[in-house]
Tab-separated table of N, CA, C and O and ligand atoms in Angstrom:
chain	number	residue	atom	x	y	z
C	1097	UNK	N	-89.631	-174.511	140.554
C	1097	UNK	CA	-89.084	-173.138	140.512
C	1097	UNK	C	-90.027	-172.205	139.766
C	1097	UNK	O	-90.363	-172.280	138.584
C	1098	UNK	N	-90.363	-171.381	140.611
C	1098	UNK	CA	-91.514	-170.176	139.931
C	1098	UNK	C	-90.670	-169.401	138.722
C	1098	UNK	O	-89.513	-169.804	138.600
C	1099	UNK	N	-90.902	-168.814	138.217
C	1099	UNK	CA	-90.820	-167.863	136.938
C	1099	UNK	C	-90.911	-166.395	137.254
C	1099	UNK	O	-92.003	-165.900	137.533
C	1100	UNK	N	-89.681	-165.595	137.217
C	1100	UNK	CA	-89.682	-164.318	137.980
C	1100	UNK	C	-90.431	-162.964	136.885
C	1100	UNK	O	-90.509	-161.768	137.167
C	1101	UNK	N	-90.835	-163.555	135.801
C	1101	UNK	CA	-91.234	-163.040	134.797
C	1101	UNK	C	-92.429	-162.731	134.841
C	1101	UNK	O	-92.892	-161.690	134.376
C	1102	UNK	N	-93.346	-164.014	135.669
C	1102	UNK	CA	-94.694	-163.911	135.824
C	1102	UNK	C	-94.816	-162.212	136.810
C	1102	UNK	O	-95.635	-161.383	136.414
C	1103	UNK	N	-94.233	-162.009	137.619
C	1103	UNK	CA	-94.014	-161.080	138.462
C	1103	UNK	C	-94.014	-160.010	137.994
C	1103	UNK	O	-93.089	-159.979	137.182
C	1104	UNK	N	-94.695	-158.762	138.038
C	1104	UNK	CA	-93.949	-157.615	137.827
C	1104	UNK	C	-92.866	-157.105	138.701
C	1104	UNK	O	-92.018	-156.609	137.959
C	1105	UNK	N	-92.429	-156.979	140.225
C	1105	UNK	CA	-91.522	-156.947	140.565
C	1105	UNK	C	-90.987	-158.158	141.293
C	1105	UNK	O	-91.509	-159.252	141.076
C	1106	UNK	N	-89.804	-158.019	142.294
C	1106	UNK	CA	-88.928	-158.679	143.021
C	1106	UNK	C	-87.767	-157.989	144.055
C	1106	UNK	O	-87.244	-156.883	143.916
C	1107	UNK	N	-87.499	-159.101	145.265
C	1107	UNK	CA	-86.797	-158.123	145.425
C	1107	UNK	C	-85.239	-159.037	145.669
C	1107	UNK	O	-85.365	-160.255	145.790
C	1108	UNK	N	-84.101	-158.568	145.724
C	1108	UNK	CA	-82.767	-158.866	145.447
C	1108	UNK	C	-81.811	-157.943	146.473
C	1108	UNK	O	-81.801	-156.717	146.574
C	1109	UNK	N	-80.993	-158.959	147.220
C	1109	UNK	CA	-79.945	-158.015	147.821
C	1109	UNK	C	-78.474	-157.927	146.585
C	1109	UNK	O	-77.934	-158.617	145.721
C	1110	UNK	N	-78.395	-157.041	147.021
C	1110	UNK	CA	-77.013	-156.565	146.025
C	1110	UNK	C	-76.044	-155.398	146.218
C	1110	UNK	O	-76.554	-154.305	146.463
C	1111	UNK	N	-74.839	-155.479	146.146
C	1111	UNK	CA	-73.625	-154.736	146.824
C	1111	UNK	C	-73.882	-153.329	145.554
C	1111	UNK	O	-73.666	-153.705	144.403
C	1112	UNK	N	-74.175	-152.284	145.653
C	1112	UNK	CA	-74.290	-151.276	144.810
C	1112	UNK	C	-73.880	-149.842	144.812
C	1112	UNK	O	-73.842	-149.377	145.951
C	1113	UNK	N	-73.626	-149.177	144.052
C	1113	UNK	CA	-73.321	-147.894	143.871
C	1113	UNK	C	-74.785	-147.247	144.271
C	1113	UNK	O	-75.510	-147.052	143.295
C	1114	UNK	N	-75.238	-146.947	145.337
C	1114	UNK	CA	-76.597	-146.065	145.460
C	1114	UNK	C	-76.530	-144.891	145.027
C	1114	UNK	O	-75.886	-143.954	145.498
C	1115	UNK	N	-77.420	-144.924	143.806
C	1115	UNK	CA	-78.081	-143.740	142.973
C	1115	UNK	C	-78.361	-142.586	143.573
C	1115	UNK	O	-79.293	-142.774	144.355
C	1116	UNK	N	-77.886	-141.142	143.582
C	1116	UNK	CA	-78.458	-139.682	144.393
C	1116	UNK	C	-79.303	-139.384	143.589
C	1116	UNK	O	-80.505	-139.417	143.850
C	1117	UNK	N	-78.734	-138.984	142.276
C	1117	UNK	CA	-79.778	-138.134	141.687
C	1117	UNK	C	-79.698	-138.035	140.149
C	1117	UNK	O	-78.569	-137.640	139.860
C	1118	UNK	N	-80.176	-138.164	139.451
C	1118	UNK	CA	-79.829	-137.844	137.407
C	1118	UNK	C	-78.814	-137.484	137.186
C	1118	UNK	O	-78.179	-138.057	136.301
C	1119	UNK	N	-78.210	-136.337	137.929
C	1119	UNK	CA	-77.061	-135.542	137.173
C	1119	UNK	C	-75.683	-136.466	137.068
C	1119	UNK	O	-74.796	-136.293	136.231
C	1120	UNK	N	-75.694	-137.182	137.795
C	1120	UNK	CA	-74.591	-138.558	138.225
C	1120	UNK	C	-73.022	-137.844	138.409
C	1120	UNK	O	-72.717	-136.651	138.403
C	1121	UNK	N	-72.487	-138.603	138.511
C	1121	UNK	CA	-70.959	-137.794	139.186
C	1121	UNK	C	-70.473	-137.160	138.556
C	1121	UNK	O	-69.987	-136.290	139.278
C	1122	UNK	N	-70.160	-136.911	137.252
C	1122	UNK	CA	-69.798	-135.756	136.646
C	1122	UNK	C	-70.320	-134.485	136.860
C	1122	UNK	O	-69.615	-133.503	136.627
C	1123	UNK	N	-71.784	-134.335	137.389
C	1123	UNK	CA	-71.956	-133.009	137.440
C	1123	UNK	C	-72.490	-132.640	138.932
C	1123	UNK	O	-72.829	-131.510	139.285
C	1124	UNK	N	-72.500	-133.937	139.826
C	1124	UNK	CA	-73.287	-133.274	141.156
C	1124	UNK	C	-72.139	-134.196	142.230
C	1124	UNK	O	-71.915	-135.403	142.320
C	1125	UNK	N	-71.548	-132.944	142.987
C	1125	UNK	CA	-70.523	-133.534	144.208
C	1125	UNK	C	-71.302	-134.752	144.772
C	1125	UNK	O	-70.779	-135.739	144.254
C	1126	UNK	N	-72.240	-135.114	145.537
C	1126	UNK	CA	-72.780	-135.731	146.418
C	1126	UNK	C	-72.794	-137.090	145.685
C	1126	UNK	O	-72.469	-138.220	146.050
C	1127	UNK	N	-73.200	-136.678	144.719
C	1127	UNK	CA	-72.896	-138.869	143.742
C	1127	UNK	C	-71.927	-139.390	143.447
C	1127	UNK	O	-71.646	-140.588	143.393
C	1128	UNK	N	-71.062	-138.045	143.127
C	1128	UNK	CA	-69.204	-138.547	143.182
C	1128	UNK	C	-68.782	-139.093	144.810
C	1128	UNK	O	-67.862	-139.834	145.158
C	1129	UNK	N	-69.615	-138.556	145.449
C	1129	UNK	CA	-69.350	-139.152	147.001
C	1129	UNK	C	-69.882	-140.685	147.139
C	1129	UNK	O	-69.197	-141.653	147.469
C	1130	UNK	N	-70.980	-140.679	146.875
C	1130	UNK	CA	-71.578	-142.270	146.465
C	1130	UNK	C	-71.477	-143.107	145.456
C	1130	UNK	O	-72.103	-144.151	145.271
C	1131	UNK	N	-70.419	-142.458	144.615
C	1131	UNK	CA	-69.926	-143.803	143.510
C	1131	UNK	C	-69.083	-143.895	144.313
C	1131	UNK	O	-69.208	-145.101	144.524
C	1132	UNK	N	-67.874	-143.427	145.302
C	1132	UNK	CA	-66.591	-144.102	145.503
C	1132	UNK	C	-66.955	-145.298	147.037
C	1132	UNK	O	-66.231	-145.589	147.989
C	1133	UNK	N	-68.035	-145.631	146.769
C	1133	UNK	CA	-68.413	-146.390	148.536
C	1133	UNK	C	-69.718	-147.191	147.353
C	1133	UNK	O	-70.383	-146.576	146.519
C	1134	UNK	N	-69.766	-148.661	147.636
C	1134	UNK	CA	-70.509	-149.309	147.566
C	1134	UNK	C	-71.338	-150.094	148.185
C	1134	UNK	O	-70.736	-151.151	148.372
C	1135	UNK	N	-72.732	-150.174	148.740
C	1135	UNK	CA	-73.156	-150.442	149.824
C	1135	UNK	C	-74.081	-151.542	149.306
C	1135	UNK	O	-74.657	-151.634	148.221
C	1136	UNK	N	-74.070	-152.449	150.491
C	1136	UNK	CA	-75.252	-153.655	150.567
C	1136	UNK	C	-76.713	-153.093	150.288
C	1136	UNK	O	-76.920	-152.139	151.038
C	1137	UNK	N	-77.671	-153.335	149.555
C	1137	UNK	CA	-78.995	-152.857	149.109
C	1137	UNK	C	-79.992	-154.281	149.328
C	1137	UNK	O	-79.750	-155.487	149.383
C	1138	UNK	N	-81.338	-153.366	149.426
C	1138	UNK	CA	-81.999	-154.104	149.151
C	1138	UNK	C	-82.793	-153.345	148.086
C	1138	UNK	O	-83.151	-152.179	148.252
C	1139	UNK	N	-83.047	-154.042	147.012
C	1139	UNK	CA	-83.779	-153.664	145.779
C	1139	UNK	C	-85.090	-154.389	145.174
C	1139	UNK	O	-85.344	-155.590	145.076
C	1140	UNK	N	-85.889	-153.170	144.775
C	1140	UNK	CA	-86.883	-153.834	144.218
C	1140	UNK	C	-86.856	-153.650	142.757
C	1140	UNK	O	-86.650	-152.544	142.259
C	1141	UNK	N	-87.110	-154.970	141.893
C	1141	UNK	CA	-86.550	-154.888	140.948
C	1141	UNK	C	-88.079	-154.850	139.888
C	1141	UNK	O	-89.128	-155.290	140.358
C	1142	UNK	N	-88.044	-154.456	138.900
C	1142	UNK	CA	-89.105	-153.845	137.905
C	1142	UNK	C	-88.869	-155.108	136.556
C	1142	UNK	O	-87.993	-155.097	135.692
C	1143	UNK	N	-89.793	-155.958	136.726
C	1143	UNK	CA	-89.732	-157.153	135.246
C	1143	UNK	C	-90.147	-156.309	134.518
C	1143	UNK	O	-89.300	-156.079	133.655
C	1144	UNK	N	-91.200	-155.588	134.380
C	1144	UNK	CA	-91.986	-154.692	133.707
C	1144	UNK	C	-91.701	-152.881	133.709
C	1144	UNK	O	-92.079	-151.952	134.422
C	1145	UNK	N	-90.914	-153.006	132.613
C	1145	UNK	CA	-90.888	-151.135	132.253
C	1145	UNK	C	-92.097	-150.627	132.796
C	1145	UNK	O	-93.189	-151.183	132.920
C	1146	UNK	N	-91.701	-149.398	133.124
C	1146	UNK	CA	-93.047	-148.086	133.089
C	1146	UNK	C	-92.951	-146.956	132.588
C	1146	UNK	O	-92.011	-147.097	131.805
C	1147	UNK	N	-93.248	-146.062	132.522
C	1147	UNK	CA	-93.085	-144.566	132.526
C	1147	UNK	C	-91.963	-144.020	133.040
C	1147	UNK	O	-91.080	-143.324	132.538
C	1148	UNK	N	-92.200	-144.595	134.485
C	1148	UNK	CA	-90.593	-143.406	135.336
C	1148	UNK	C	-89.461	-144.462	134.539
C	1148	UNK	O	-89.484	-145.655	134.236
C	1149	UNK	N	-88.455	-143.327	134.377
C	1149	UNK	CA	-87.336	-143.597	133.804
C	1149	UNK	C	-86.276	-144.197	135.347
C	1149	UNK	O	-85.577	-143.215	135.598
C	1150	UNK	N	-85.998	-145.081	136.157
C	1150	UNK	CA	-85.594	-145.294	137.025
C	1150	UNK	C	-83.989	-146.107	136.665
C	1150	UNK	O	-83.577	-146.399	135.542
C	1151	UNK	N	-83.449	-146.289	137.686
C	1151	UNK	CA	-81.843	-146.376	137.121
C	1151	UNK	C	-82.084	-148.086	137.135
C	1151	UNK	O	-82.918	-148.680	137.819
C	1152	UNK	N	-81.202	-148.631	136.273
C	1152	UNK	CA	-80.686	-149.610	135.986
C	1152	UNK	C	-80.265	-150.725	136.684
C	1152	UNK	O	-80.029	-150.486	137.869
C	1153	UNK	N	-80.080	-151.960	136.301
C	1153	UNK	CA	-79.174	-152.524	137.192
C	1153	UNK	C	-79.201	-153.836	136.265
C	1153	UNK	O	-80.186	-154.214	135.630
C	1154	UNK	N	-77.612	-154.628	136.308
C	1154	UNK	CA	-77.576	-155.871	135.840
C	1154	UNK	C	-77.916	-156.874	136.950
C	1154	UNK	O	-77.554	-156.687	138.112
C	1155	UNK	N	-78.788	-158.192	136.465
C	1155	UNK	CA	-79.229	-158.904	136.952
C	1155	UNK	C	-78.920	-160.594	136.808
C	1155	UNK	O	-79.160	-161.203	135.765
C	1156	UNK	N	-78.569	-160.990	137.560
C	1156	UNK	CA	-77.979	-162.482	137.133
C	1156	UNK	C	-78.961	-163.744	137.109
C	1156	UNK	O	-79.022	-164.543	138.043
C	1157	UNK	N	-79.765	-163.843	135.877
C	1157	UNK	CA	-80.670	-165.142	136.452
C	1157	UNK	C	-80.826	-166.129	135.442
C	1157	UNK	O	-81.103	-165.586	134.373
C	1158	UNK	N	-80.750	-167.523	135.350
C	1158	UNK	CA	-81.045	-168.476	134.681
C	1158	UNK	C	-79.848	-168.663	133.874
C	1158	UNK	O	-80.066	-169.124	132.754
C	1159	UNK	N	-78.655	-168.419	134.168
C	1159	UNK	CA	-77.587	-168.319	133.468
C	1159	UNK	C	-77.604	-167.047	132.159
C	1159	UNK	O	-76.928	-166.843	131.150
C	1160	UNK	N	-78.486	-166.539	132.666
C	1160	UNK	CA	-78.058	-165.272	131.758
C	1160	UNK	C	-77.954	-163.884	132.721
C	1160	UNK	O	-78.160	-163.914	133.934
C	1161	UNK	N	-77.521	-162.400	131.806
C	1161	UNK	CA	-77.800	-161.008	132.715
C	1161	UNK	C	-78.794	-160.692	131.980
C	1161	UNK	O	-79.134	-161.154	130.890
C	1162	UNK	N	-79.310	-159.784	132.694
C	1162	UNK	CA	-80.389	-158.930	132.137
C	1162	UNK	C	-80.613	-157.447	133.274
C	1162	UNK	O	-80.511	-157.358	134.498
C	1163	UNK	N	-80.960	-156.402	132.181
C	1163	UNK	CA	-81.118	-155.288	132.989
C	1163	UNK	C	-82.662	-154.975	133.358
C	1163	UNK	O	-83.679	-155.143	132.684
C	1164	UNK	N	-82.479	-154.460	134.668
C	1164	UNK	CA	-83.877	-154.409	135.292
C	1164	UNK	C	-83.912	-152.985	135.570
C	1164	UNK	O	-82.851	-152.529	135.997
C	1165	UNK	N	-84.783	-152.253	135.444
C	1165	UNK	CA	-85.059	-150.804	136.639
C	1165	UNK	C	-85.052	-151.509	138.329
C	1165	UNK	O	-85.239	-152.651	138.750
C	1166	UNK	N	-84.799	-150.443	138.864
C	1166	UNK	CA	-84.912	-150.742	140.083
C	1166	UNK	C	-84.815	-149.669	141.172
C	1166	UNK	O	-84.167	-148.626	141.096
C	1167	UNK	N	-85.797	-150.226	142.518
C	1167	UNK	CA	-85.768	-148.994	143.506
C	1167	UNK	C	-84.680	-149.188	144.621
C	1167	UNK	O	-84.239	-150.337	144.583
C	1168	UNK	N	-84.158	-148.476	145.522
C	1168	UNK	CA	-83.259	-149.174	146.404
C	1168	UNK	C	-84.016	-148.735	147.915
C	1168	UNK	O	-83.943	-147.592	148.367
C	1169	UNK	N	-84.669	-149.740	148.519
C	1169	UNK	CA	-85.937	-150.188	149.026
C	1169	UNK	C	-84.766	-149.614	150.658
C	1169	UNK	O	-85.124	-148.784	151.494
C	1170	UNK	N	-83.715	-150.200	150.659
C	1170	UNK	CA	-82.986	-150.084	152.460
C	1170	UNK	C	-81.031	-150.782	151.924
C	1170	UNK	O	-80.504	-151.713	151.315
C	1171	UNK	N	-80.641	-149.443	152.740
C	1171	UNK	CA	-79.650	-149.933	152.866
C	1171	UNK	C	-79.070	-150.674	153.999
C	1171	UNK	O	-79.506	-150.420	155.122
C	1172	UNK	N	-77.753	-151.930	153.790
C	1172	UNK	CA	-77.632	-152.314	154.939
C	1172	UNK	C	-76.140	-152.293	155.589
C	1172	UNK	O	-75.157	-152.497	154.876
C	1173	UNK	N	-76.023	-152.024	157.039
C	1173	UNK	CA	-74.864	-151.558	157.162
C	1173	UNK	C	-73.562	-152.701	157.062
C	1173	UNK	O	-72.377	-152.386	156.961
C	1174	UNK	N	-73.938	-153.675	157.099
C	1174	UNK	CA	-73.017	-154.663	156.556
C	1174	UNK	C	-73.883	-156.044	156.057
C	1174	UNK	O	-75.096	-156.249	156.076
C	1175	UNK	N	-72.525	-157.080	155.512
C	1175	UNK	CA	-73.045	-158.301	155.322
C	1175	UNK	C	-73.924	-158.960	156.020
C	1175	UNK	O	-75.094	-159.211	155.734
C	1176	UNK	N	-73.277	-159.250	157.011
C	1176	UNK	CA	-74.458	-159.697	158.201
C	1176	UNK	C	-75.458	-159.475	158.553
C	1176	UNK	O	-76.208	-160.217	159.188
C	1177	UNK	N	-75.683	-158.124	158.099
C	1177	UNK	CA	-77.333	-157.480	158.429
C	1177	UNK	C	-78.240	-158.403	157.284
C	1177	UNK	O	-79.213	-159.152	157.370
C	1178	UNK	N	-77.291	-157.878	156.081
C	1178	UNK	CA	-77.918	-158.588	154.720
C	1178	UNK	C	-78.474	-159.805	154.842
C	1178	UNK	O	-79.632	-160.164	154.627
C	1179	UNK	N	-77.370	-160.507	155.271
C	1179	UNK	CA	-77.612	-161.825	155.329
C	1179	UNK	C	-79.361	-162.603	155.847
C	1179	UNK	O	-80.290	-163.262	155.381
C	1180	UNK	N	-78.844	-161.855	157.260
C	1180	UNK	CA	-80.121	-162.124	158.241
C	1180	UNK	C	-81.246	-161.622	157.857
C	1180	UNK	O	-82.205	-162.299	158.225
C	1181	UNK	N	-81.564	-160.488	157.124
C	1181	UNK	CA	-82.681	-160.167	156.421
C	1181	UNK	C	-83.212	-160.786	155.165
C	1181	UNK	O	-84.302	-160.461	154.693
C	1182	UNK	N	-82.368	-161.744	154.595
C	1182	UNK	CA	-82.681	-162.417	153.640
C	1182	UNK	C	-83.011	-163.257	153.715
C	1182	UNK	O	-83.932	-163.691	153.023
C	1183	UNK	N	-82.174	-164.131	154.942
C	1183	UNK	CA	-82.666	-165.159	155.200
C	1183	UNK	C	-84.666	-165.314	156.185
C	1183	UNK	O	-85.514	-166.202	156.276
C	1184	UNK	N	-84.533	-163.950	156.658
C	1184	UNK	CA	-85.628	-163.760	157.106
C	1184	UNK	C	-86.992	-163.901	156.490
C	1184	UNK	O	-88.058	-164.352	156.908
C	1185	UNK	N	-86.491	-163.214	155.033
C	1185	UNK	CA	-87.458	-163.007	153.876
C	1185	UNK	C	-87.550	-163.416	152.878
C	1185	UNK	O	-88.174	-163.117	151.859
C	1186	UNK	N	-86.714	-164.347	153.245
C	1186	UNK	CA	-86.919	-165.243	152.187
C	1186	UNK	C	-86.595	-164.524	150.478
C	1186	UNK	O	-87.039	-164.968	149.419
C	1187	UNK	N	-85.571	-163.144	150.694
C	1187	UNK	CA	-85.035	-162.535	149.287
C	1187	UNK	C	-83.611	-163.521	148.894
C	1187	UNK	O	-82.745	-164.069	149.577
C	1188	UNK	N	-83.856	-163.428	147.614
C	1188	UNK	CA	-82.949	-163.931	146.975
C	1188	UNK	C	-81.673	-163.122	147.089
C	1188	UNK	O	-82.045	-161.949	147.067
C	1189	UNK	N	-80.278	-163.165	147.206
C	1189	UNK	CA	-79.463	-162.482	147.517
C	1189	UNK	C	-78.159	-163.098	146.280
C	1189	UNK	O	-77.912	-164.214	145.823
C	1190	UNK	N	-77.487	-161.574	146.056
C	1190	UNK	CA	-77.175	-161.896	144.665
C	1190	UNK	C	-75.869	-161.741	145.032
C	1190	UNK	O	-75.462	-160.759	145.652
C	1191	UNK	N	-75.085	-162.804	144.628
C	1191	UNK	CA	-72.929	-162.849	145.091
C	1191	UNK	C	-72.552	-163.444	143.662
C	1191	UNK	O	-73.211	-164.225	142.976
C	1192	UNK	N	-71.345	-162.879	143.407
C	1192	UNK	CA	-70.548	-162.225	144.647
C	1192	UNK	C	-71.432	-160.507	145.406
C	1192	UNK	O	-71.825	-159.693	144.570
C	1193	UNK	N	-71.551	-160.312	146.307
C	1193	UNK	CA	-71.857	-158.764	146.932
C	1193	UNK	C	-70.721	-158.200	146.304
C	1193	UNK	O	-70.880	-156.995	146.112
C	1194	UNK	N	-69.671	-158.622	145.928
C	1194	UNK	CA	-68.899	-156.993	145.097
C	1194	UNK	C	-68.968	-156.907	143.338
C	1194	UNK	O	-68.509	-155.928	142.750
W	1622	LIG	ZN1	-76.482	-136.361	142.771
């Protein structure tokens, strides 16, 4: 088993609140629209901080969480899409999806 640490990124499917924009639902209609719907993602995940301040995400690995930055690379319109793309690519896919 490789070491996801050695890596600076990765990528992970995961059921998520997709991020619009900074102001987050308290202050911008359109993210209050996308917190109440959670969608299948594919994410690329950041071992290594940078500069851009990018949103968050808990991460489940080695029996522990840990928070990662992360980009949200494609959304997918259901499980099944997920599935088959993971299995395609060999991404690690993170369940429960909710
Ligand atoms: Zn927004």
């Amino acid at each position: 088993m490789n070491s996801l640490e050695e890596k600076e990124s990765g990528y992970i499917i995961k059921k998520i609140i997709v991020p619009h924009c900074q102001r987050g639902p308290q202050r911008c209609e359109k993210c209050k629209q996308m917190a109440a719907e959670k969608k299948i993602c594919l994410l690329q995940i950041y071992f290594k901080s940078d500069e851009i301040a990018r949103p968050v995400i808990e991460v489940h690995k080695d029996g522990k969480t840990q928070w990662y930055e992360f980009d949200v690379l494609k959304v997918f319109k259901d499980e099944k899409e997920a599935k088959t793309y993971a299995k395609k690519h060999a991404i690690k896919v993170q369940f429960p999806l909710d």
